[in-house]
Structure formats: C-alpha cells, structure tokens
Amino acid sequence: MINHHFDDVPRSYLFSEVARRVQTYRQAHPDKSLIHMGIGDVTRPLCPPVVQAMQAASAEQGQADSFRGYGPEQGYPFLRQAISGYYESMGVQVDPADIFVSDGAKSDLGNLPDLFTTDCRVLIPDPVYPVYRDTNLMAGRPVAYLDATRENGFLPLPDDSLDAQLIYLCSPGNPTGAAYDKAGLTRWVEYAREHDAVILYDAAYESFIRSGVPRTIYEIPGAEECAIEVCSLSKTAGFTGTRCGYTVVPRTLVREGMNLHDMWLRRQSTKMNGVAYPVQRAAEAVFTPAGLAGCRESIDAYLRSAAVVARVLDDLGIWYCGGKDSPYLWMECPRGMDSWAFFDALLENAGVVGTPGSGFGRNGEGYFRLSAFAGEQQAAEAMARMADWLRRG
Ligand code: MLT
C-alpha cells in the first residue's frame, strides 16, 4: 500500500537538512550573526516594472469588468508570446504553443518523469541538483550516475557505453557552475537522437551566462526532436518567492508513437490549475526592455559578489570552479575535510552557511558550494571571516 521507495532517498531534502543544522546553531548562539551562502535564494527585490505589472493585475482582479477566473491551461498567451520573444532574442525559434507556464522549475523537473515508465532508464550526472535524483528514486526508477569530476570539468559527455533513455542535464550546472559549450551540447543531442533518448535540460541559470556558451539547448540543431527545456524566473528575475517558470515541450518530440507535448498538456491540465494571473502579468513584464534591464542589473550584482568570493579563494589557494557564468562557486574543502565537516566548521568558526557538496552526489564529497546571492559587502564579510578562520589554523 505504501511507496517504500521513499526509503531509497535521504531522510531529509538537502536544503531542509541545511536549514535544520542552521536552526540548531541559531538556538545555541542567538547573538552570532550568520551570512547565508547556502540555498540559492535571491536577495534583491523584484524590479519596478515587474512590481507595477503585478500591482496593476491585482487591481484588475478587484474589478468586476476585468476580473479573471481560471486561466488557460498552458499559461496566458501574452506570457507565452513574451517568452517566445525572449528565445528569439537568443536567436532561437520557440513557438508559443510549445511553452507551458508553471510555478517554477523544481515542480516541472519533479513532475515531468510522469511521462515515463517506472522502468525507464534514467541517467543523472553526479554531482547534480538533488531533485532529479530524489524524484526518480521516489518513483522507483533505476538511476545510473554519470561521473562529473574535476578531470572532465564537471561536464561529462556521452559515449556508446551509456544506456540511457531519460537524461538530465543542467547548464550552467548546479552545483558546480560549469557550463557546456556548443560542442558538448551537440554531443548530447546527437546521443539522444541516435538512441531515442529524451534530454530534460535545466536552464534555470541561463541568464548568468556571460561567456557566450549556449543559453538554451535549442541552439543545437535537432534538439527540438529530443529535448525538453525547463527554465525558471527564480534566479533570472528574483521570483523565488513569487513563483513562475516555463517549460518547452516541442510538438516535434515523439517517442514510441506518443507525442510528449500532448502528454504533458494532458498531465498538467489534469493535475494543475496554472499560475496566478498577477504573477503571469509580472512575468510578462520581466521580458520587456525595462524588465530585462532591471533583471540584468541584479544578476550583474550577484556576479560581482561571485567575483569577490573567487578573489578570496584565489588568495587562499583553494581550488574552485564556477562563479563566472553562474551564481555558484564549487570549492574544494580545505585540509581534506569532508563536506559536512567543513559545513559544520565553517558555521561554527565563521558564521557562514554554505552547502555541502556530498548532498549533490557521491562525487561531491570533499567539495562545498557557495552561492553568491548575498550582497557584495556581505560576500566580502563572509570570505574575510572564512579566511581569518583558516589562517588562524
Ligand atoms: C539551490 O540552491 O540549489 C536552488 O536554489 C534550489 C532550488 O532552486 O530549488
């Protein structure tokens, strides 16, 4: 009667366990100041055009002549059109009809496996965002892990020894910040097409890309026949507390005679009733010139915080990657500490919260993720405390 596969996942979700330990620390040290560089939660407010759009739409809901009830199942056409325009600005054609509006990437990434059988062979890079792993283990799917290591730049590539049907990719990657270039993504698209596999591509951090690597898998020819792309306004526009994302399921994606777009529409219209109208209006405003400029300002600020963190890690001679096309820096734990030992010691000695690398997979052991969503000053203060503690020995 009960799904015992819940025994196959860690007892707590990674960020719940981090929050639990932070809470314990707080209770023991109520007067100590903490700096949060753990969960990737934004700190800068929504930009003015987005707030204005949300306010105006909320007011509409209070008037009989503009009030709206249930919205269209895939999201309002005005928002899907705006998202399609955003893709066009990246040089990619995505039909609004292929776009589904949702409450964020996490839900879609957790729900998309509904389209696949429980014996479908899942391939997940390790380390990676734990939602991919936990979701599939909870459903009892066999999961294979693909080693992402320092040697391959945390960007593993396929070869014919793989036997995967559903492949998760995240670029720029969570937790390592490493981003695939065009050649790497092309290898994955070719693999998926040759093996009738499907790629679930998590592009939640695309707006941090400054180096010119692809911001969407649809830059790769043929991806519309093998890839679903999931994206979120959480980091792009500061929507972690507002909740809105979007997923592209191209109508050209067909496996075993089944059209995945039609299946996803059937799934969503059965199990979800959409995103609040004022939130969809706010999301629409993200894609206006003023909205995009406001969002870029915030992302630039986060990238400056990342540069502050990187400078101190350089000074300390600690190996790391990320922090360039990504808000995440992935560092080696000093003194050979394991990930949770470093988490506890950094919290205790410096009052800084990060995320233990082992929470992202076996290959994350011995590493640690710092997120750069704190302000520049806070990031500098956190790193000064870390440096002071490490130099004190
Ligand atoms: C993270 O810190 O990895 C993300 O913020 C978690 C999430 O987006 O759900």
mmCIF file of C-alpha atoms and ligand atoms in Angstrom:
data_model
loop_
_atom_site.group_PDB
_atom_site.id
_atom_site.type_symbol
_atom_site.label_atom_id
_atom_site.label_comp_id
_atom_site.label_asym_id
_atom_site.label_seq_id
_atom_site.Cartn_x
_atom_site.Cartn_y
_atom_site.Cartn_z
ATOM 1 C CA MET A 1 0.000 0.000 0.000
ATOM 2 C CA ILE A 2 2.805 2.391 0.858
ATOM 3 C CA ASN A 3 5.548 3.520 -1.528
ATOM 4 C CA HIS A 4 8.624 2.108 0.158
ATOM 5 C CA HIS A 5 10.861 3.804 -2.374
ATOM 6 C CA PHE A 6 10.746 6.785 -0.014
ATOM 7 C CA ASP A 7 13.253 4.722 1.965
ATOM 8 C CA ASP A 8 15.631 4.991 -1.012
ATOM 9 C CA VAL A 9 16.167 8.748 -0.599
ATOM 10 C CA PRO A 10 17.895 10.575 2.251
ATOM 11 C CA ARG A 11 15.511 11.223 5.155
ATOM 12 C CA SER A 12 15.532 14.994 4.537
ATOM 13 C CA TYR A 13 15.814 17.011 1.377
ATOM 14 C CA LEU A 14 19.316 18.522 1.239
ATOM 15 C CA PHE A 15 18.281 22.118 1.901
ATOM 16 C CA SER A 16 15.939 21.052 4.705
ATOM 17 C CA GLU A 17 18.870 19.372 6.450
ATOM 18 C CA VAL A 18 20.990 22.506 5.975
ATOM 19 C CA ALA A 19 18.158 24.625 7.445
ATOM 20 C CA ARG A 20 17.812 22.216 10.385
ATOM 21 C CA ARG A 21 21.511 22.495 11.265
ATOM 22 C CA VAL A 22 21.417 26.285 10.915
ATOM 23 C CA GLN A 23 18.405 26.424 13.220
ATOM 24 C CA THR A 24 20.226 24.315 15.836
ATOM 25 C CA TYR A 25 23.221 26.642 15.586
ATOM 26 C CA ARG A 26 20.995 29.715 15.947
ATOM 27 C CA GLN A 27 19.380 28.352 19.074
ATOM 28 C CA ALA A 28 22.809 27.686 20.600
ATOM 29 C CA HIS A 29 24.236 31.079 19.519
ATOM 30 C CA PRO A 30 21.342 33.567 19.336
ATOM 31 C CA ASP A 31 23.698 36.580 19.294
ATOM 32 C CA LYS A 32 26.030 35.425 16.476
ATOM 33 C CA SER A 33 25.495 36.939 13.018
ATOM 34 C CA LEU A 34 25.078 34.489 10.147
ATOM 35 C CA ILE A 35 25.804 35.041 6.476
ATOM 36 C CA HIS A 36 23.824 32.847 4.112
ATOM 37 C CA MET A 37 25.570 31.427 1.075
ATOM 38 C CA GLY A 38 23.703 28.135 1.149
ATOM 39 C CA ILE A 39 20.452 27.676 -0.762
ATOM 40 C CA GLY A 40 20.415 29.734 -3.944
ATOM 41 C CA ASP A 41 17.815 32.192 -2.769
ATOM 42 C CA VAL A 42 17.847 35.677 -4.254
ATOM 43 C CA THR A 43 18.127 38.728 -2.001
ATOM 44 C CA ARG A 44 17.457 41.654 -4.338
ATOM 45 C CA PRO A 45 13.845 42.843 -4.747
ATOM 46 C CA LEU A 46 11.731 42.491 -7.866
ATOM 47 C CA CYS A 47 12.485 45.308 -10.297
ATOM 48 C CA PRO A 48 9.954 48.193 -10.577
ATOM 49 C CA PRO A 49 8.317 47.268 -13.934
ATOM 50 C CA VAL A 50 7.597 43.794 -12.554
ATOM 51 C CA VAL A 51 6.094 45.159 -9.338
ATOM 52 C CA GLN A 52 3.965 47.658 -11.255
ATOM 53 C CA ALA A 53 2.630 44.940 -13.539
ATOM 54 C CA MET A 54 1.753 42.727 -10.567
ATOM 55 C CA GLN A 55 0.011 45.609 -8.783
ATOM 56 C CA ALA A 56 -1.976 46.572 -11.866
ATOM 57 C CA ALA A 57 -3.057 42.957 -12.437
ATOM 58 C CA SER A 58 -4.039 42.571 -8.773
ATOM 59 C CA ALA A 59 -6.198 45.703 -9.089
ATOM 60 C CA GLU A 60 -7.829 44.218 -12.218
ATOM 61 C CA GLN A 61 -8.825 41.201 -10.149
ATOM 62 C CA GLY A 62 -10.725 43.530 -7.815
ATOM 63 C CA GLN A 63 -12.945 44.970 -10.561
ATOM 64 C CA ALA A 64 -15.988 43.190 -11.984
ATOM 65 C CA ASP A 65 -15.197 44.149 -15.578
ATOM 66 C CA SER A 66 -11.573 42.957 -15.519
ATOM 67 C CA PHE A 67 -11.788 40.050 -13.078
ATOM 68 C CA ARG A 68 -10.483 36.702 -14.388
ATOM 69 C CA GLY A 69 -11.120 33.196 -13.074
ATOM 70 C CA TYR A 70 -9.290 30.085 -14.268
ATOM 71 C CA GLY A 71 -6.669 30.936 -16.856
ATOM 72 C CA PRO A 72 -5.654 28.964 -19.955
ATOM 73 C CA GLU A 73 -4.105 25.603 -19.065
ATOM 74 C CA GLN A 74 -0.700 26.289 -20.643
ATOM 75 C CA GLY A 75 -0.499 29.845 -19.339
ATOM 76 C CA TYR A 76 -1.804 33.117 -20.768
ATOM 77 C CA PRO A 77 -0.935 33.722 -24.439
ATOM 78 C CA PHE A 78 0.537 37.146 -23.534
ATOM 79 C CA LEU A 79 3.186 35.452 -21.368
ATOM 80 C CA ARG A 80 3.901 32.585 -23.747
ATOM 81 C CA GLN A 81 4.328 35.140 -26.527
ATOM 82 C CA ALA A 82 6.748 37.155 -24.352
ATOM 83 C CA ILE A 83 8.790 34.013 -23.555
ATOM 84 C CA SER A 84 8.898 33.118 -27.226
ATOM 85 C CA GLY A 85 10.214 36.644 -27.918
ATOM 86 C CA TYR A 86 12.921 36.076 -25.295
ATOM 87 C CA TYR A 87 14.021 32.928 -27.135
ATOM 88 C CA GLU A 88 14.033 34.901 -30.357
ATOM 89 C CA SER A 89 16.428 37.401 -28.754
ATOM 90 C CA MET A 90 18.771 34.408 -28.271
ATOM 91 C CA GLY A 91 18.428 33.587 -31.958
ATOM 92 C CA VAL A 92 16.152 30.592 -31.401
ATOM 93 C CA GLN A 93 12.607 29.986 -32.647
ATOM 94 C CA VAL A 94 10.298 28.558 -29.984
ATOM 95 C CA ASP A 95 6.612 28.522 -30.852
ATOM 96 C CA PRO A 96 4.435 29.941 -28.027
ATOM 97 C CA ALA A 97 2.274 26.837 -28.498
ATOM 98 C CA ASP A 98 5.186 24.703 -27.221
ATOM 99 C CA ILE A 99 5.568 26.714 -23.990
ATOM 100 C CA PHE A 100 3.953 25.763 -20.673
ATOM 101 C CA VAL A 101 3.883 28.264 -17.806
ATOM 102 C CA SER A 102 4.386 26.777 -14.352
ATOM 103 C CA ASP A 103 5.110 27.731 -10.760
ATOM 104 C CA GLY A 104 8.828 27.028 -11.236
ATOM 105 C CA ALA A 105 11.462 24.640 -12.495
ATOM 106 C CA LYS A 106 11.502 22.440 -9.412
ATOM 107 C CA SER A 107 7.869 21.355 -9.842
ATOM 108 C CA ASP A 108 8.263 20.685 -13.550
ATOM 109 C CA LEU A 109 11.502 18.766 -13.075
ATOM 110 C CA GLY A 110 9.787 16.712 -10.395
ATOM 111 C CA ASN A 111 6.632 16.118 -12.456
ATOM 112 C CA LEU A 112 7.987 15.537 -15.973
ATOM 113 C CA PRO A 113 9.003 11.941 -15.154
ATOM 114 C CA ASP A 114 5.220 11.223 -15.049
ATOM 115 C CA LEU A 115 5.610 10.931 -18.842
ATOM 116 C CA PHE A 116 7.957 7.968 -18.450
ATOM 117 C CA THR A 117 7.524 4.454 -17.146
ATOM 118 C CA THR A 118 8.923 3.414 -13.791
ATOM 119 C CA ASP A 119 11.413 1.119 -15.515
ATOM 120 C CA CYS A 120 12.686 3.851 -17.837
ATOM 121 C CA ARG A 121 16.488 4.073 -17.560
ATOM 122 C CA VAL A 122 17.432 7.422 -16.061
ATOM 123 C CA LEU A 123 20.890 8.977 -16.316
ATOM 124 C CA ILE A 124 21.904 11.701 -13.914
ATOM 125 C CA PRO A 125 25.256 13.461 -13.678
ATOM 126 C CA ASP A 126 26.849 13.266 -10.247
ATOM 127 C CA PRO A 127 27.046 15.785 -8.570
ATOM 128 C CA VAL A 128 23.801 17.476 -9.554
ATOM 129 C CA TYR A 129 20.682 19.268 -8.243
ATOM 130 C CA PRO A 130 19.231 16.603 -5.900
ATOM 131 C CA VAL A 131 15.660 16.992 -7.190
ATOM 132 C CA TYR A 132 16.498 14.895 -10.277
ATOM 133 C CA ARG A 133 17.801 12.008 -8.194
ATOM 134 C CA ASP A 134 15.244 12.101 -5.379
ATOM 135 C CA THR A 135 12.251 12.389 -7.737
ATOM 136 C CA ASN A 136 13.246 9.299 -9.673
ATOM 137 C CA LEU A 137 14.265 7.248 -6.668
ATOM 138 C CA MET A 138 10.921 8.031 -5.007
ATOM 139 C CA ALA A 139 9.177 6.653 -8.086
ATOM 140 C CA GLY A 140 11.331 3.516 -8.017
ATOM 141 C CA ARG A 141 13.099 4.203 -11.313
ATOM 142 C CA PRO A 142 16.538 2.707 -11.907
ATOM 143 C CA VAL A 143 19.016 5.584 -11.841
ATOM 144 C CA ALA A 144 22.510 5.461 -13.303
ATOM 145 C CA TYR A 145 25.018 8.141 -12.432
ATOM 146 C CA LEU A 146 27.472 9.744 -14.778
ATOM 147 C CA ASP A 147 30.688 10.900 -13.136
ATOM 148 C CA ALA A 148 31.180 14.655 -13.244
ATOM 149 C CA THR A 149 34.689 15.200 -11.962
ATOM 150 C CA ARG A 150 37.409 17.781 -11.810
ATOM 151 C CA GLU A 151 39.113 15.873 -14.637
ATOM 152 C CA ASN A 152 36.191 16.340 -17.044
ATOM 153 C CA GLY A 153 35.499 19.875 -15.830
ATOM 154 C CA PHE A 154 32.263 18.613 -14.185
ATOM 155 C CA LEU A 155 30.858 18.407 -17.731
ATOM 156 C CA PRO A 156 30.617 14.718 -18.592
ATOM 157 C CA LEU A 157 29.989 13.735 -22.203
ATOM 158 C CA PRO A 158 28.187 10.679 -23.587
ATOM 159 C CA ASP A 159 29.767 7.653 -25.161
ATOM 160 C CA ASP A 160 28.280 4.484 -26.574
ATOM 161 C CA SER A 161 28.759 2.611 -23.298
ATOM 162 C CA LEU A 162 25.826 4.582 -21.867
ATOM 163 C CA ASP A 163 22.413 3.000 -21.904
ATOM 164 C CA ALA A 164 20.133 5.900 -21.071
ATOM 165 C CA GLN A 165 16.567 6.762 -22.015
ATOM 166 C CA LEU A 166 15.934 9.845 -19.864
ATOM 167 C CA ILE A 167 18.934 12.147 -19.401
ATOM 168 C CA TYR A 168 19.148 15.126 -17.063
ATOM 169 C CA LEU A 169 21.470 17.997 -17.923
ATOM 170 C CA CYS A 170 21.847 21.320 -16.139
ATOM 171 C CA SER A 171 23.906 24.087 -17.695
ATOM 172 C CA PRO A 172 25.270 26.270 -16.179
ATOM 173 C CA GLY A 173 25.351 23.488 -13.679
ATOM 174 C CA ASN A 174 24.019 23.346 -10.191
ATOM 175 C CA PRO A 175 26.111 22.904 -8.051
ATOM 176 C CA THR A 176 29.386 23.349 -9.973
ATOM 177 C CA GLY A 177 28.626 26.373 -12.157
ATOM 178 C CA ALA A 178 30.269 24.602 -15.109
ATOM 179 C CA ALA A 179 28.558 25.273 -18.452
ATOM 180 C CA TYR A 180 28.531 23.178 -21.622
ATOM 181 C CA ASP A 181 29.800 24.761 -24.814
ATOM 182 C CA LYS A 182 28.151 24.180 -28.161
ATOM 183 C CA ALA A 183 30.326 21.189 -28.986
ATOM 184 C CA GLY A 184 29.472 19.469 -25.686
ATOM 185 C CA LEU A 185 25.738 20.024 -26.039
ATOM 186 C CA THR A 186 25.893 18.866 -29.642
ATOM 187 C CA ARG A 187 27.385 15.567 -28.449
ATOM 188 C CA TRP A 188 24.421 15.117 -26.076
ATOM 189 C CA VAL A 189 21.826 15.988 -28.712
ATOM 190 C CA GLU A 190 23.446 13.557 -31.144
ATOM 191 C CA TYR A 191 23.458 10.826 -28.492
ATOM 192 C CA ALA A 192 19.799 11.412 -27.631
ATOM 193 C CA ARG A 193 18.751 11.338 -31.279
ATOM 194 C CA GLU A 194 20.746 8.205 -32.063
ATOM 195 C CA HIS A 195 19.445 6.335 -29.012
ATOM 196 C CA ASP A 196 15.848 7.654 -28.953
ATOM 197 C CA ALA A 197 16.559 9.141 -25.545
ATOM 198 C CA VAL A 198 14.995 12.301 -24.123
ATOM 199 C CA ILE A 199 17.007 15.095 -22.500
ATOM 200 C CA LEU A 200 15.499 17.071 -19.630
ATOM 201 C CA TYR A 201 17.520 20.258 -19.866
ATOM 202 C CA ASP A 202 17.515 22.545 -16.842
ATOM 203 C CA ALA A 203 18.341 26.080 -17.975
ATOM 204 C CA ALA A 204 17.471 27.810 -14.689
ATOM 205 C CA TYR A 205 20.783 29.675 -14.625
ATOM 206 C CA GLU A 206 20.975 30.713 -18.305
ATOM 207 C CA SER A 207 20.689 34.410 -17.501
ATOM 208 C CA PHE A 208 24.052 34.307 -15.688
ATOM 209 C CA ILE A 209 25.903 33.327 -18.843
ATOM 210 C CA ARG A 210 28.351 35.972 -19.979
ATOM 211 C CA SER A 211 30.888 33.825 -21.822
ATOM 212 C CA GLY A 212 28.899 33.079 -24.971
ATOM 213 C CA VAL A 213 28.181 29.370 -24.307
ATOM 214 C CA PRO A 214 24.624 28.294 -25.260
ATOM 215 C CA ARG A 215 21.805 29.672 -23.113
ATOM 216 C CA THR A 216 19.293 27.195 -24.440
ATOM 217 C CA ILE A 217 19.610 23.655 -25.763
ATOM 218 C CA TYR A 218 17.529 24.732 -28.761
ATOM 219 C CA GLU A 219 20.646 26.482 -30.085
ATOM 220 C CA ILE A 220 21.672 22.966 -31.081
ATOM 221 C CA PRO A 221 20.086 21.740 -34.332
ATOM 222 C CA GLY A 222 17.855 18.721 -33.742
ATOM 223 C CA ALA A 223 17.263 19.466 -30.052
ATOM 224 C CA GLU A 224 13.580 20.081 -30.778
ATOM 225 C CA GLU A 225 13.293 16.367 -31.535
ATOM 226 C CA CYS A 226 14.920 15.123 -28.333
ATOM 227 C CA ALA A 227 14.906 17.770 -25.583
ATOM 228 C CA ILE A 228 12.534 19.330 -23.104
ATOM 229 C CA GLU A 229 13.844 22.590 -21.623
ATOM 230 C CA VAL A 230 12.869 23.739 -18.151
ATOM 231 C CA CYS A 231 13.506 27.309 -17.087
ATOM 232 C CA SER A 232 12.625 29.496 -14.166
ATOM 233 C CA LEU A 233 12.272 33.151 -13.289
ATOM 234 C CA SER A 234 13.525 32.430 -9.765
ATOM 235 C CA LYS A 235 17.116 33.427 -10.436
ATOM 236 C CA THR A 236 16.557 35.346 -13.687
ATOM 237 C CA ALA A 237 14.097 37.807 -12.181
ATOM 238 C CA GLY A 238 14.138 37.229 -8.419
ATOM 239 C CA PHE A 239 10.962 35.112 -8.397
ATOM 240 C CA THR A 240 11.966 32.564 -5.721
ATOM 241 C CA GLY A 241 9.125 33.839 -3.544
ATOM 242 C CA THR A 242 6.810 34.840 -6.406
ATOM 243 C CA ARG A 243 6.947 31.506 -8.273
ATOM 244 C CA CYS A 244 6.893 31.339 -12.037
ATOM 245 C CA GLY A 245 8.760 29.268 -14.577
ATOM 246 C CA TYR A 246 8.258 27.786 -18.010
ATOM 247 C CA THR A 247 8.912 24.559 -19.821
ATOM 248 C CA VAL A 248 9.237 23.972 -23.540
ATOM 249 C CA VAL A 249 7.913 20.638 -24.778
ATOM 250 C CA PRO A 250 8.219 20.784 -28.575
ATOM 251 C CA ARG A 251 5.410 19.182 -30.539
ATOM 252 C CA THR A 252 8.158 17.572 -32.632
ATOM 253 C CA LEU A 253 9.215 15.390 -29.689
ATOM 254 C CA VAL A 254 7.748 11.953 -30.273
ATOM 255 C CA ARG A 255 8.769 8.641 -28.713
ATOM 256 C CA GLU A 256 7.148 5.222 -29.222
ATOM 257 C CA GLY A 257 4.396 6.926 -31.219
ATOM 258 C CA MET A 258 3.484 9.195 -28.299
ATOM 259 C CA ASN A 259 3.667 12.974 -28.577
ATOM 260 C CA LEU A 260 5.270 14.241 -25.371
ATOM 261 C CA HIS A 261 3.770 17.714 -25.768
ATOM 262 C CA ASP A 262 0.253 16.289 -25.839
ATOM 263 C CA MET A 263 1.032 14.046 -22.878
ATOM 264 C CA TRP A 264 2.387 16.963 -20.828
ATOM 265 C CA LEU A 265 -0.679 19.051 -21.655
ATOM 266 C CA ARG A 266 -2.878 16.152 -20.553
ATOM 267 C CA ARG A 267 -0.869 15.771 -17.355
ATOM 268 C CA GLN A 268 -0.840 19.455 -16.496
ATOM 269 C CA SER A 269 -4.496 20.053 -17.297
ATOM 270 C CA THR A 270 -5.383 17.122 -15.036
ATOM 271 C CA LYS A 271 -3.143 17.929 -12.087
ATOM 272 C CA MET A 272 -2.506 21.686 -12.141
ATOM 273 C CA ASN A 273 -4.592 24.831 -12.412
ATOM 274 C CA GLY A 274 -1.960 27.250 -13.543
ATOM 275 C CA VAL A 275 -0.164 30.248 -12.110
ATOM 276 C CA ALA A 276 -1.887 33.291 -10.603
ATOM 277 C CA TYR A 277 -2.863 35.950 -13.143
ATOM 278 C CA PRO A 278 -0.968 38.791 -11.363
ATOM 279 C CA VAL A 279 2.164 36.597 -11.315
ATOM 280 C CA GLN A 280 1.848 35.896 -15.039
ATOM 281 C CA ARG A 281 1.494 39.634 -15.702
ATOM 282 C CA ALA A 282 4.586 40.239 -13.544
ATOM 283 C CA ALA A 283 6.420 37.550 -15.524
ATOM 284 C CA GLU A 284 5.367 39.192 -18.784
ATOM 285 C CA ALA A 285 6.944 42.440 -17.547
ATOM 286 C CA VAL A 286 10.253 40.606 -16.986
ATOM 287 C CA PHE A 287 10.573 40.254 -20.757
ATOM 288 C CA THR A 288 10.039 43.935 -21.577
ATOM 289 C CA PRO A 289 13.182 46.040 -22.254
ATOM 290 C CA ALA A 290 12.824 47.756 -18.843
ATOM 291 C CA GLY A 291 12.217 44.431 -17.098
ATOM 292 C CA LEU A 292 15.191 42.752 -18.746
ATOM 293 C CA ALA A 293 17.414 45.716 -17.841
ATOM 294 C CA GLY A 294 16.276 45.588 -14.206
ATOM 295 C CA CYS A 295 16.897 41.845 -14.000
ATOM 296 C CA ARG A 296 20.303 42.197 -15.608
ATOM 297 C CA GLU A 297 21.265 44.779 -13.007
ATOM 298 C CA SER A 298 20.550 42.269 -10.235
ATOM 299 C CA ILE A 299 22.350 39.422 -11.975
ATOM 300 C CA ASP A 300 25.384 41.647 -12.578
ATOM 301 C CA ALA A 301 25.380 42.458 -8.860
ATOM 302 C CA TYR A 302 25.300 38.739 -7.972
ATOM 303 C CA LEU A 303 28.156 38.101 -10.401
ATOM 304 C CA ARG A 304 30.161 40.867 -8.682
ATOM 305 C CA SER A 305 29.571 39.073 -5.361
ATOM 306 C CA ALA A 306 30.773 35.860 -7.025
ATOM 307 C CA ALA A 307 33.941 37.666 -8.120
ATOM 308 C CA VAL A 308 34.542 38.780 -4.522
ATOM 309 C CA VAL A 309 34.291 35.166 -3.353
ATOM 310 C CA ALA A 310 36.562 33.984 -6.175
ATOM 311 C CA ARG A 311 39.275 36.540 -5.315
ATOM 312 C CA VAL A 312 39.495 35.333 -1.720
ATOM 313 C CA LEU A 313 39.554 31.668 -2.760
ATOM 314 C CA ASP A 314 42.402 32.577 -5.137
ATOM 315 C CA ASP A 315 44.255 34.322 -2.295
ATOM 316 C CA LEU A 316 43.771 31.313 -0.067
ATOM 317 C CA GLY A 317 44.994 28.982 -2.798
ATOM 318 C CA ILE A 318 41.795 26.946 -2.657
ATOM 319 C CA TRP A 319 40.754 25.139 -5.828
ATOM 320 C CA TYR A 320 37.317 26.102 -7.177
ATOM 321 C CA CYS A 321 35.304 26.406 -10.362
ATOM 322 C CA GLY A 322 32.124 28.283 -11.314
ATOM 323 C CA GLY A 323 31.212 31.821 -10.324
ATOM 324 C CA LYS A 324 31.592 33.130 -13.879
ATOM 325 C CA ASP A 325 28.520 32.032 -15.810
ATOM 326 C CA SER A 326 26.836 31.099 -12.574
ATOM 327 C CA PRO A 327 25.973 32.318 -9.084
ATOM 328 C CA TYR A 328 27.592 29.165 -7.641
ATOM 329 C CA LEU A 329 31.222 28.566 -6.721
ATOM 330 C CA TRP A 330 32.273 24.988 -6.196
ATOM 331 C CA MET A 331 35.321 24.771 -3.953
ATOM 332 C CA GLU A 332 37.458 22.002 -2.598
ATOM 333 C CA CYS A 333 37.089 21.656 1.166
ATOM 334 C CA PRO A 334 40.320 22.810 2.817
ATOM 335 C CA ARG A 335 42.503 20.486 4.899
ATOM 336 C CA GLY A 336 40.969 17.388 3.374
ATOM 337 C CA MET A 337 37.769 17.860 5.356
ATOM 338 C CA ASP A 338 34.662 16.065 4.181
ATOM 339 C CA SER A 339 31.751 18.198 3.015
ATOM 340 C CA TRP A 340 29.583 18.076 6.148
ATOM 341 C CA ALA A 341 32.615 18.509 8.444
ATOM 342 C CA PHE A 342 33.520 21.681 6.546
ATOM 343 C CA PHE A 343 29.880 22.841 6.670
ATOM 344 C CA ASP A 344 29.797 22.470 10.458
ATOM 345 C CA ALA A 345 33.254 24.000 10.982
ATOM 346 C CA LEU A 346 32.558 26.996 8.741
ATOM 347 C CA LEU A 347 29.280 27.634 10.530
ATOM 348 C CA GLU A 348 30.860 27.287 13.964
ATOM 349 C CA ASN A 349 34.036 29.279 13.276
ATOM 350 C CA ALA A 350 32.903 31.888 10.766
ATOM 351 C CA GLY A 351 29.106 32.034 10.979
ATOM 352 C CA VAL A 352 28.873 31.316 7.242
ATOM 353 C CA VAL A 353 26.320 28.921 5.767
ATOM 354 C CA GLY A 354 27.147 27.048 2.557
ATOM 355 C CA THR A 355 26.018 23.755 1.068
ATOM 356 C CA PRO A 356 27.964 20.505 1.487
ATOM 357 C CA GLY A 357 28.988 19.051 -1.857
ATOM 358 C CA SER A 358 28.156 15.484 -0.842
ATOM 359 C CA GLY A 359 24.471 16.489 -0.762
ATOM 360 C CA PHE A 360 24.647 16.740 -4.554
ATOM 361 C CA GLY A 361 26.012 13.243 -5.038
ATOM 362 C CA ARG A 362 28.870 10.884 -4.286
ATOM 363 C CA ASN A 363 31.346 12.868 -6.416
ATOM 364 C CA GLY A 364 30.518 15.988 -4.419
ATOM 365 C CA GLU A 365 32.197 14.581 -1.312
ATOM 366 C CA GLY A 366 35.134 16.791 -0.322
ATOM 367 C CA TYR A 367 33.613 19.803 -2.098
ATOM 368 C CA PHE A 368 31.451 22.681 -0.961
ATOM 369 C CA ARG A 369 29.092 25.080 -2.747
ATOM 370 C CA LEU A 370 28.983 28.784 -2.014
ATOM 371 C CA SER A 371 26.174 30.778 -3.573
ATOM 372 C CA ALA A 372 26.738 34.414 -4.404
ATOM 373 C CA PHE A 373 23.269 35.810 -3.778
ATOM 374 C CA ALA A 374 24.458 37.839 -0.811
ATOM 375 C CA GLY A 375 25.364 41.481 -1.489
ATOM 376 C CA GLU A 376 28.981 42.322 -2.308
ATOM 377 C CA GLN A 377 29.647 43.594 1.211
ATOM 378 C CA GLN A 378 28.142 40.515 2.803
ATOM 379 C CA ALA A 379 30.098 38.261 0.476
ATOM 380 C CA ALA A 380 33.289 40.139 1.370
ATOM 381 C CA GLU A 381 32.496 39.851 5.081
ATOM 382 C CA ALA A 382 31.773 36.124 4.773
ATOM 383 C CA MET A 383 35.007 35.495 2.917
ATOM 384 C CA ALA A 384 37.031 37.626 5.339
ATOM 385 C CA ARG A 385 35.652 35.515 8.189
ATOM 386 C CA MET A 386 36.459 32.297 6.343
ATOM 387 C CA ALA A 387 39.984 33.492 5.525
ATOM 388 C CA ASP A 388 40.565 34.638 9.103
ATOM 389 C CA TRP A 389 39.460 31.274 10.481
ATOM 390 C CA LEU A 390 41.545 29.268 8.011
ATOM 391 C CA ARG A 391 44.647 31.418 8.558
ATOM 392 C CA ARG A 392 44.280 31.144 12.331
ATOM 393 C CA GLY A 393 44.552 27.422 11.722
HETATM 394 C C1 MLT B 1 19.716 25.624 -4.936
HETATM 395 O O1 MLT B 1 20.179 26.263 -4.005
HETATM 396 O O2 MLT B 1 20.263 24.633 -5.416
HETATM 397 C C2 MLT B 1 18.434 26.081 -5.507
HETATM 398 O O3 MLT B 1 18.085 27.328 -5.043
HETATM 399 C C3 MLT B 1 17.365 25.180 -5.120
HETATM 400 C C4 MLT B 1 16.176 25.385 -5.969
HETATM 401 O O4 MLT B 1 16.222 26.155 -6.927
HETATM 402 O O5 MLT B 1 15.203 24.710 -5.686
#
